[in-house]
Amino acid sequence: MKKNQFTVLRGGLLDSAATSRKEFVSAYITNTRLMGVLGMYMHFKLPDNLVQRDLHQFFYFDAEEYGFETYHSVLGENRTRIFEIENSLIGGLGGKKIPLTEKQAQYLLQEYAEFNRAHNIPLPEGLSEYEFLLSEKATLSEPELYILMQKQCVRPENAYESINYFLMRIFGRDFKAAAFLSDRDILLDVFPEYDAGTFCKNTIEPTDAPNTFLCQSLVEFRNSYYIVLTEITLSGLTVCSFERNSIMKISPIEAAMLLSRSEFVTVYEMLEEPDSFSSETTPKAMTAMVTPHDTGKLYMIFHSDNKHVARKEYRLNEDVLGMYFVSDAGQVIAAAYTLEDIYLLEKDLAGSAISKSLIPTQRYEFQEPVLYEFIQSTMDRFETFVDIIQNNPGDEI
C-alpha cells in the first residue's frame, strides 16, 4: 500500500482551545469592584473540536496593584474542576455573579491587560488561550461604560457602607472606583505622598454638621501604620465633600493593639488519616480557600457577602467566617473570631461525613488570634503550642 493512501485523522486528545472557532455562550463578573478585586468567567463552545467542545475561562483582576493577576481554564466539561477553580478564585470575594455580554467581558480583560502593560507586569500563563480576546480592541460608549461599572459594584445600603468603600478605594489609590461613589468635582488624591495602602480599620462618627462624618482610619503604607482622620459629607449615599484632617504614624505595637480581637478555637482528634479531610468533607469546606502548609492544610472560610463593610466600625478581615487547620499529626483545629461563628463551624463538622471520626478534646478563647502563630511554629500538636505560650507569654515561638 502506498504511503499517500493513508488518511491522518486528528484525535480528540489533540483538541485544544486553539483548534476550533469559538462561539460565545455566557460570561459573568463578580460585583466586588469596590473591594478592589474581581472574578470573571467566560464560556465558549468549540464546534470544530472532536471531543473537548467547551472552553471555560476564569480571570482574576486586582484594581490596585496586580492588574490581570490570575488565569485558569478548563477544556471540556469537567464539572468538578470547574467548581474547584471557581471556588479558589471567587469563593472568598463575597459577591454575586452578574451576567456580562461578550463585548463587556472582552473590554474588562483588555482594561486589565493594559494595566499590566502600563505597570510592566507580565500577563498570566495561558496567553494562547485568551489572546483572541485581546486581538481586536473592544470599545464602549460612556453610557455603556457606566452600565458596566454598575454591574461591577454593589449599591451601598447605608452611609457607613458608602464611606467605608469610598475610603477603601481612596487609600488603595483606586480613584476610578472612588469616583463612582462621589460627585465629579471632588478632589480624590488628597494623600499624594503615599503609595497604595491597606485599609485595616475604620471608625465613623457623625458630627454636628448635617450628613457629615468624622472618620478615624488605621492604614498601612509600606509596612508602616498610620492613624488618618478625614471628614466626609454625603448627599444621599454619594460623597459630596471629602477633606483630609490629619495623619500620624504609630508603632506596630500600637497598631496590633488597635487590631486585636478574640479568637475562639475548638480542637478535635481525628480517628482517620488527615488525608480523609478534603474540600468535600463539610458544606463550609466546599467553599473554602485551601492553602497547604508544612504541617497541614488551612481551609479559609468566608462569609457569603461583604456586610461587614456596612458597619460603623470596619475591620479588614471580618469577611472571614472561620478556619479549619487539618494537621498532619491528626488534629482538626477550628477557629473563629466570634462565638456565633465558632458554633457554626462546630455544627458544620458535626453534620459532616467524618463526624463520628472527630473527637472534640478542648475549647479555648484567646485574647488575640493564635492559629497563624501555631501554623508558623511548625509544632505538631496545638496543646503543646498552648502550653508554651501560656508559660512563656510575650516570647517569640
Short mmCIF file of C-alpha atoms in Angstrom, two decimals:
data_model
loop_
_atom_site.label_atom_id
_atom_site.label_comp_id
_atom_site.label_asym_id
_atom_site.label_seq_id
_atom_site.Cartn_x
_atom_site.Cartn_y
_atom_site.Cartn_z
CA MET A 1 0.00 0.00 0.00
CA LYS A 2 1.36 3.41 -0.92
CA LYS A 3 2.05 5.91 1.83
CA ASN A 4 -0.27 8.52 0.38
CA GLN A 5 -3.22 6.16 0.61
CA PHE A 6 -3.38 6.71 4.39
CA THR A 7 -5.60 9.48 5.76
CA VAL A 8 -4.47 11.12 9.03
CA LEU A 9 -7.35 11.87 11.38
CA ARG A 10 -6.86 14.23 14.30
CA GLY A 11 -7.88 12.52 17.54
CA GLY A 12 -9.75 14.11 20.41
CA LEU A 13 -6.57 14.13 22.51
CA LEU A 14 -5.21 16.80 20.15
CA ASP A 15 -8.14 19.13 20.85
CA SER A 16 -7.12 22.47 22.32
CA ALA A 17 -8.56 25.94 22.74
CA ALA A 18 -6.72 26.92 19.55
CA THR A 19 -8.04 24.14 17.31
CA SER A 20 -11.56 25.48 16.86
CA ARG A 21 -13.68 28.51 16.23
CA LYS A 22 -15.16 29.93 19.41
CA GLU A 23 -18.84 30.60 19.94
CA PHE A 24 -19.70 32.71 22.98
CA VAL A 25 -22.11 31.10 25.46
CA SER A 26 -22.05 33.19 28.64
CA ALA A 27 -19.98 35.33 30.99
CA TYR A 28 -20.24 36.85 34.44
CA ILE A 29 -18.36 39.26 36.71
CA THR A 30 -18.45 39.42 40.50
CA ASN A 31 -19.88 42.69 41.83
CA THR A 32 -16.85 43.20 44.08
CA ARG A 33 -15.16 46.12 42.30
CA LEU A 34 -15.46 48.30 45.41
CA MET A 35 -13.38 45.72 47.33
CA GLY A 36 -10.65 46.22 44.72
CA VAL A 37 -10.77 42.73 43.20
CA LEU A 38 -12.95 40.95 40.65
CA GLY A 39 -13.51 37.44 39.37
CA MET A 40 -14.66 36.96 35.77
CA TYR A 41 -15.82 33.85 33.90
CA MET A 42 -16.33 33.19 30.19
CA HIS A 43 -17.73 30.10 28.45
CA PHE A 44 -17.21 29.31 24.77
CA LYS A 45 -18.31 26.43 22.59
CA LEU A 46 -15.62 24.91 20.34
CA PRO A 47 -17.64 23.43 17.46
CA ASP A 48 -14.65 22.29 15.39
CA ASN A 49 -13.15 20.13 18.15
CA LEU A 50 -13.85 16.41 18.14
CA VAL A 51 -14.17 15.79 21.89
CA GLN A 52 -13.29 18.84 24.00
CA ARG A 53 -16.04 21.11 22.75
CA ASP A 54 -16.23 23.60 25.65
CA LEU A 55 -13.78 26.18 26.97
CA HIS A 56 -14.33 27.58 30.47
CA GLN A 57 -12.12 30.56 31.35
CA PHE A 58 -11.57 32.17 34.75
CA PHE A 59 -9.89 35.56 35.24
CA TYR A 60 -8.89 37.31 38.47
CA PHE A 61 -8.35 41.08 38.42
CA ASP A 62 -6.77 43.33 41.06
CA ALA A 63 -7.56 47.02 40.58
CA GLU A 64 -4.87 48.33 42.94
CA GLU A 65 -1.53 46.61 42.34
CA TYR A 66 -1.50 43.47 40.21
CA GLY A 67 -3.99 44.05 37.39
CA PHE A 68 -4.77 40.85 35.46
CA GLU A 69 -3.31 38.56 38.11
CA THR A 70 -4.55 35.00 37.51
CA TYR A 71 -5.92 32.88 34.68
CA HIS A 72 -7.26 29.32 34.77
CA SER A 73 -9.19 27.31 32.23
CA VAL A 74 -10.96 24.02 31.78
CA LEU A 75 -11.16 22.37 28.36
CA GLY A 76 -14.21 20.12 28.21
CA GLU A 77 -16.90 19.54 30.81
CA ASN A 78 -15.02 18.55 33.95
CA ARG A 79 -17.59 19.98 36.40
CA THR A 80 -15.52 19.08 39.45
CA ARG A 81 -12.52 21.02 38.16
CA ILE A 82 -14.73 23.95 37.13
CA PHE A 83 -16.17 24.08 40.66
CA GLU A 84 -12.70 23.88 42.24
CA ILE A 85 -11.36 26.78 40.18
CA GLU A 86 -14.44 28.90 40.73
CA ASN A 87 -14.17 28.32 44.48
CA SER A 88 -10.47 29.11 44.67
CA LEU A 89 -10.74 32.32 42.64
CA ILE A 90 -14.05 33.86 43.70
CA GLY A 91 -15.26 31.82 46.67
CA GLY A 92 -13.85 34.34 49.14
CA LEU A 93 -14.86 37.54 47.35
CA GLY A 94 -18.32 37.72 48.93
CA GLY A 95 -20.04 38.94 45.80
CA LYS A 96 -22.75 37.95 43.38
CA LYS A 97 -22.26 36.78 39.78
CA ILE A 98 -23.57 39.41 37.38
CA PRO A 99 -24.09 38.40 33.71
CA LEU A 100 -21.94 40.10 31.06
CA THR A 101 -22.13 40.35 27.31
CA GLU A 102 -19.16 39.10 25.32
CA LYS A 103 -18.20 42.68 24.50
CA GLN A 104 -18.32 43.75 28.15
CA ALA A 105 -16.16 40.80 29.24
CA GLN A 106 -13.69 41.46 26.44
CA TYR A 107 -13.45 45.13 27.41
CA LEU A 108 -12.70 44.27 31.05
CA LEU A 109 -10.00 41.79 30.08
CA GLN A 110 -8.38 44.35 27.80
CA GLU A 111 -8.60 47.02 30.52
CA TYR A 112 -6.66 44.92 33.00
CA ALA A 113 -4.23 43.61 30.38
CA GLU A 114 -3.45 47.27 29.64
CA PHE A 115 -2.92 47.83 33.38
CA ASN A 116 -0.28 45.08 33.30
CA ARG A 117 1.42 46.63 30.29
CA ALA A 118 1.46 50.11 31.86
CA HIS A 119 2.95 48.74 35.11
CA ASN A 120 5.36 46.33 33.41
CA ILE A 121 3.58 43.27 34.88
CA PRO A 122 3.70 40.09 32.77
CA LEU A 123 0.39 38.57 31.74
CA PRO A 124 -0.56 35.26 33.41
CA GLU A 125 0.32 31.96 31.76
CA GLY A 126 -2.14 30.66 29.18
CA LEU A 127 -1.91 33.63 26.78
CA SER A 128 -2.51 31.37 23.79
CA GLU A 129 -5.99 30.57 25.17
CA TYR A 130 -7.16 34.14 25.76
CA GLU A 131 -5.08 36.03 23.19
CA PHE A 132 -8.03 36.02 20.77
CA LEU A 133 -9.89 38.24 23.25
CA LEU A 134 -7.06 40.80 23.10
CA SER A 135 -6.53 40.90 19.35
CA GLU A 136 -9.41 43.19 18.41
CA LYS A 137 -9.94 46.27 20.57
CA ALA A 138 -13.31 46.44 22.35
CA THR A 139 -14.80 49.92 22.68
CA LEU A 140 -17.73 51.09 24.80
CA SER A 141 -19.62 54.37 24.82
CA GLU A 142 -19.88 56.48 28.00
CA PRO A 143 -23.35 55.12 28.84
CA GLU A 144 -22.11 51.56 28.18
CA LEU A 145 -19.11 52.15 30.48
CA TYR A 146 -21.42 53.38 33.23
CA ILE A 147 -23.64 50.31 32.86
CA LEU A 148 -20.57 48.07 33.03
CA MET A 149 -19.35 49.84 36.18
CA GLN A 150 -22.79 49.38 37.74
CA LYS A 151 -22.56 45.66 37.10
CA GLN A 152 -19.20 45.51 38.91
CA CYS A 153 -20.27 47.45 42.01
CA VAL A 154 -22.69 46.72 44.82
CA ARG A 155 -25.10 49.51 45.68
CA PRO A 156 -24.35 50.77 49.23
CA GLU A 157 -27.28 50.31 51.58
CA ASN A 158 -26.34 52.88 54.22
CA ALA A 159 -23.98 55.79 54.92
CA TYR A 160 -21.39 53.58 56.66
CA GLU A 161 -21.12 51.30 53.64
CA SER A 162 -20.66 54.24 51.24
CA ILE A 163 -17.99 55.82 53.43
CA ASN A 164 -16.05 52.60 54.08
CA TYR A 165 -15.99 51.63 50.40
CA PHE A 166 -15.02 55.19 49.41
CA LEU A 167 -12.09 55.33 51.84
CA MET A 168 -11.02 51.79 50.91
CA ARG A 169 -10.71 52.91 47.28
CA ILE A 170 -9.04 56.22 48.23
CA PHE A 171 -6.29 54.57 50.28
CA GLY A 172 -5.86 51.94 47.55
CA ARG A 173 -5.39 54.81 45.07
CA ASP A 174 -8.19 53.31 43.01
CA PHE A 175 -9.69 56.65 42.06
CA LYS A 176 -11.85 55.29 39.26
CA ALA A 177 -13.94 53.32 41.74
CA ALA A 178 -13.84 56.15 44.31
CA ALA A 179 -15.21 58.50 41.66
CA PHE A 180 -18.15 56.13 41.12
CA LEU A 181 -19.17 56.80 44.75
CA SER A 182 -18.67 60.57 44.70
CA ASP A 183 -19.53 63.82 42.92
CA ARG A 184 -17.43 64.71 39.91
CA ASP A 185 -15.89 67.90 41.32
CA ILE A 186 -14.34 66.28 44.42
CA LEU A 187 -10.55 66.13 44.79
CA LEU A 188 -9.75 62.47 45.42
CA ASP A 189 -5.96 62.36 45.61
CA VAL A 190 -5.58 64.06 49.00
CA PHE A 191 -2.70 61.78 50.05
CA PRO A 192 -0.35 62.17 47.05
CA GLU A 193 2.78 61.45 49.09
CA TYR A 194 1.69 57.88 49.84
CA ASP A 195 1.54 54.79 47.64
CA ALA A 196 -1.45 52.44 47.70
CA GLY A 197 -2.15 51.32 51.27
CA THR A 198 -4.20 48.75 53.13
CA PHE A 199 -7.40 49.94 54.82
CA CYS A 200 -7.13 47.98 58.08
CA LYS A 201 -9.76 49.56 60.29
CA ASN A 202 -12.17 52.48 60.28
CA THR A 203 -14.45 54.10 62.85
CA ILE A 204 -17.17 56.53 61.73
CA GLU A 205 -18.74 59.16 63.96
CA PRO A 206 -21.42 61.69 62.94
CA THR A 207 -20.57 65.36 63.51
CA ASP A 208 -22.84 68.30 64.32
CA ALA A 209 -22.96 69.26 60.64
CA PRO A 210 -25.76 67.65 58.59
CA ASN A 211 -24.83 64.36 56.88
CA THR A 212 -21.17 64.89 57.82
CA PHE A 213 -18.98 62.22 59.41
CA LEU A 214 -15.55 62.13 61.04
CA CYS A 215 -13.55 59.01 60.13
CA GLN A 216 -10.60 57.61 62.07
CA SER A 217 -8.79 55.08 59.88
CA LEU A 218 -5.89 52.73 60.53
CA VAL A 219 -3.97 52.41 57.27
CA GLU A 220 -0.81 50.50 56.40
CA PHE A 221 1.52 52.20 53.91
CA ARG A 222 4.74 50.37 53.01
CA ASN A 223 4.81 48.28 56.21
CA SER A 224 4.22 51.31 58.44
CA TYR A 225 0.96 52.13 60.20
CA TYR A 226 -0.83 55.48 60.34
CA ILE A 227 -3.90 56.92 62.03
CA VAL A 228 -5.70 59.05 59.43
CA LEU A 229 -8.50 61.49 60.19
CA THR A 230 -10.81 62.57 57.37
CA GLU A 231 -14.18 64.29 57.12
CA ILE A 232 -16.86 63.20 54.66
CA THR A 233 -20.22 64.72 53.77
CA LEU A 234 -22.88 62.75 51.95
CA SER A 235 -25.70 63.75 49.66
CA GLY A 236 -27.94 60.72 49.93
CA LEU A 237 -25.32 57.97 49.73
CA THR A 238 -22.98 59.90 47.41
CA VAL A 239 -19.83 61.56 48.76
CA CYS A 240 -20.15 65.29 48.06
CA SER A 241 -17.33 66.59 50.27
CA PHE A 242 -14.05 64.98 51.33
CA GLU A 243 -11.35 66.61 53.47
CA ARG A 244 -8.04 65.42 54.86
CA ASN A 245 -7.67 66.44 58.52
CA SER A 246 -4.52 64.74 59.82
CA ILE A 247 -2.22 61.74 59.51
CA MET A 248 0.02 60.35 62.27
CA LYS A 249 2.45 57.42 62.20
CA ILE A 250 2.13 54.87 65.01
CA SER A 251 4.21 51.88 66.09
CA PRO A 252 3.47 48.27 65.06
CA ILE A 253 2.65 47.52 68.72
CA GLU A 254 0.05 50.30 68.81
CA ALA A 255 -1.42 49.05 65.54
CA ALA A 256 -1.58 45.50 66.91
CA MET A 257 -3.47 46.76 69.94
CA LEU A 258 -5.98 48.55 67.71
CA LEU A 259 -6.46 45.40 65.62
CA SER A 260 -6.53 42.89 68.48
CA ARG A 261 -9.63 40.73 68.98
CA SER A 262 -10.56 37.40 70.50
CA GLU A 263 -10.15 34.07 68.75
CA PHE A 264 -12.23 31.01 69.66
CA VAL A 265 -10.68 27.60 68.99
CA THR A 266 -12.05 24.07 69.18
CA VAL A 267 -9.63 21.15 68.83
CA TYR A 268 -10.58 17.70 67.51
CA GLU A 269 -8.65 14.46 67.31
CA MET A 270 -9.16 12.53 64.07
CA LEU A 271 -9.60 8.77 64.16
CA GLU A 272 -8.99 8.65 60.39
CA GLU A 273 -5.97 9.72 58.36
CA PRO A 274 -5.66 13.51 57.82
CA ASP A 275 -6.00 12.93 54.06
CA SER A 276 -9.59 11.83 54.64
CA PHE A 277 -10.47 15.50 55.23
CA SER A 278 -10.96 17.37 51.96
CA SER A 279 -12.95 20.21 50.42
CA GLU A 280 -15.87 17.80 50.09
CA THR A 281 -15.93 16.80 53.78
CA THR A 282 -18.28 19.55 55.01
CA PRO A 283 -20.57 22.11 53.33
CA LYS A 284 -18.40 25.00 54.54
CA ALA A 285 -15.16 23.31 53.48
CA MET A 286 -16.59 23.07 49.96
CA THR A 287 -16.45 26.86 49.62
CA ALA A 288 -13.15 27.34 51.47
CA MET A 289 -9.87 28.62 50.12
CA VAL A 290 -7.30 25.87 50.74
CA THR A 291 -3.65 26.65 51.47
CA PRO A 292 -1.02 23.94 52.10
CA HIS A 293 1.48 24.46 54.92
CA ASP A 294 4.46 22.49 56.23
CA THR A 295 2.41 20.75 58.92
CA GLY A 296 -1.05 20.54 57.32
CA LYS A 297 -3.71 22.31 55.27
CA LEU A 298 -5.59 25.50 56.10
CA TYR A 299 -9.21 25.89 54.96
CA MET A 300 -10.17 29.58 55.00
CA ILE A 301 -13.96 30.00 55.07
CA PHE A 302 -15.52 33.33 54.11
CA HIS A 303 -18.90 34.88 54.70
CA SER A 304 -21.12 34.78 51.64
CA ASP A 305 -21.33 38.59 51.47
CA ASN A 306 -19.45 41.73 52.48
CA LYS A 307 -21.97 43.04 55.01
CA HIS A 308 -19.10 43.90 57.36
CA VAL A 309 -18.38 46.95 55.18
CA ALA A 310 -21.76 48.43 56.16
CA ARG A 311 -20.85 48.73 59.85
CA LYS A 312 -19.94 51.82 61.84
CA GLU A 313 -16.64 50.11 62.73
CA TYR A 314 -14.99 48.35 59.81
CA ARG A 315 -12.22 45.75 60.15
CA LEU A 316 -10.27 44.29 57.25
CA ASN A 317 -10.65 40.57 57.96
CA GLU A 318 -14.26 40.45 59.12
CA ASP A 319 -15.21 38.81 55.83
CA VAL A 320 -13.66 35.64 57.32
CA LEU A 321 -16.18 33.33 58.99
CA GLY A 322 -13.53 30.97 60.29
CA MET A 323 -10.81 28.43 59.56
CA TYR A 324 -10.11 24.72 59.72
CA PHE A 325 -6.49 23.67 60.08
CA VAL A 326 -6.10 19.94 59.40
CA SER A 327 -2.70 18.96 60.79
CA ASP A 328 -0.52 16.12 59.60
CA ALA A 329 -0.50 14.98 63.26
CA GLY A 330 -4.21 14.15 63.03
CA GLN A 331 -5.89 17.18 64.57
CA VAL A 332 -8.65 19.37 63.16
CA ILE A 333 -8.45 22.85 64.67
CA ALA A 334 -11.49 25.06 64.12
CA ALA A 335 -11.03 28.79 64.76
CA ALA A 336 -13.29 31.84 64.51
CA TYR A 337 -13.41 35.39 65.82
CA THR A 338 -16.89 35.21 67.41
CA LEU A 339 -18.79 32.67 69.48
CA GLU A 340 -21.55 32.65 66.88
CA ASP A 341 -19.11 31.70 64.12
CA ILE A 342 -17.28 29.00 66.10
CA TYR A 343 -20.66 27.40 66.84
CA LEU A 344 -21.37 27.43 63.09
CA LEU A 345 -18.08 25.61 62.45
CA GLU A 346 -18.76 23.05 65.17
CA LYS A 347 -22.22 22.43 63.71
CA ASP A 348 -20.68 22.10 60.24
CA LEU A 349 -18.25 19.42 61.46
CA ALA A 350 -20.95 17.64 63.48
CA GLY A 351 -23.01 17.20 60.31
CA SER A 352 -20.12 16.05 58.16
CA ALA A 353 -19.39 12.62 56.74
CA ILE A 354 -16.49 12.14 59.17
CA SER A 355 -18.26 13.44 62.30
CA LYS A 356 -18.01 10.04 64.00
CA SER A 357 -14.24 10.14 63.47
CA LEU A 358 -13.84 13.53 65.17
CA ILE A 359 -13.41 13.69 68.94
CA PRO A 360 -13.55 17.21 70.46
CA THR A 361 -10.80 17.48 73.07
CA GLN A 362 -10.55 21.14 74.04
CA ARG A 363 -12.10 24.56 73.61
CA TYR A 364 -10.18 27.82 74.05
CA GLU A 365 -10.80 31.54 74.00
CA PHE A 366 -7.70 33.63 73.29
CA GLN A 367 -7.47 37.39 73.74
CA GLU A 368 -5.79 37.65 70.33
CA PRO A 369 -5.54 35.34 67.29
CA VAL A 370 -3.03 32.50 67.69
CA LEU A 371 -3.86 29.97 64.95
CA TYR A 372 -1.49 31.51 62.40
CA GLU A 373 1.23 31.59 65.04
CA PHE A 374 0.71 27.88 65.66
CA ILE A 375 0.87 27.08 61.93
CA GLN A 376 4.08 29.08 61.50
CA SER A 377 5.64 27.47 64.58
CA THR A 378 5.63 24.08 62.73
CA MET A 379 4.73 22.34 66.00
CA ASP A 380 2.78 19.11 65.65
CA ARG A 381 0.17 19.48 68.34
CA PHE A 382 -1.89 22.50 69.33
CA GLU A 383 -1.93 21.77 73.07
CA THR A 384 1.90 21.78 73.13
CA PHE A 385 1.86 25.20 71.49
CA VAL A 386 -0.69 26.47 74.03
CA ASP A 387 1.44 25.25 76.96
CA ILE A 388 4.43 27.16 75.60
CA ILE A 389 2.62 30.46 75.03
CA GLN A 390 0.95 30.23 78.46
CA ASN A 391 4.21 29.53 80.24
CA ASN A 392 6.25 31.99 78.19
CA PRO A 393 3.96 34.96 77.50
CA GLY A 394 5.45 37.57 75.20
CA ASP A 395 8.20 35.25 73.92
CA GLU A 396 8.53 34.54 70.20
CA ILE A 397 7.76 30.96 69.23
#
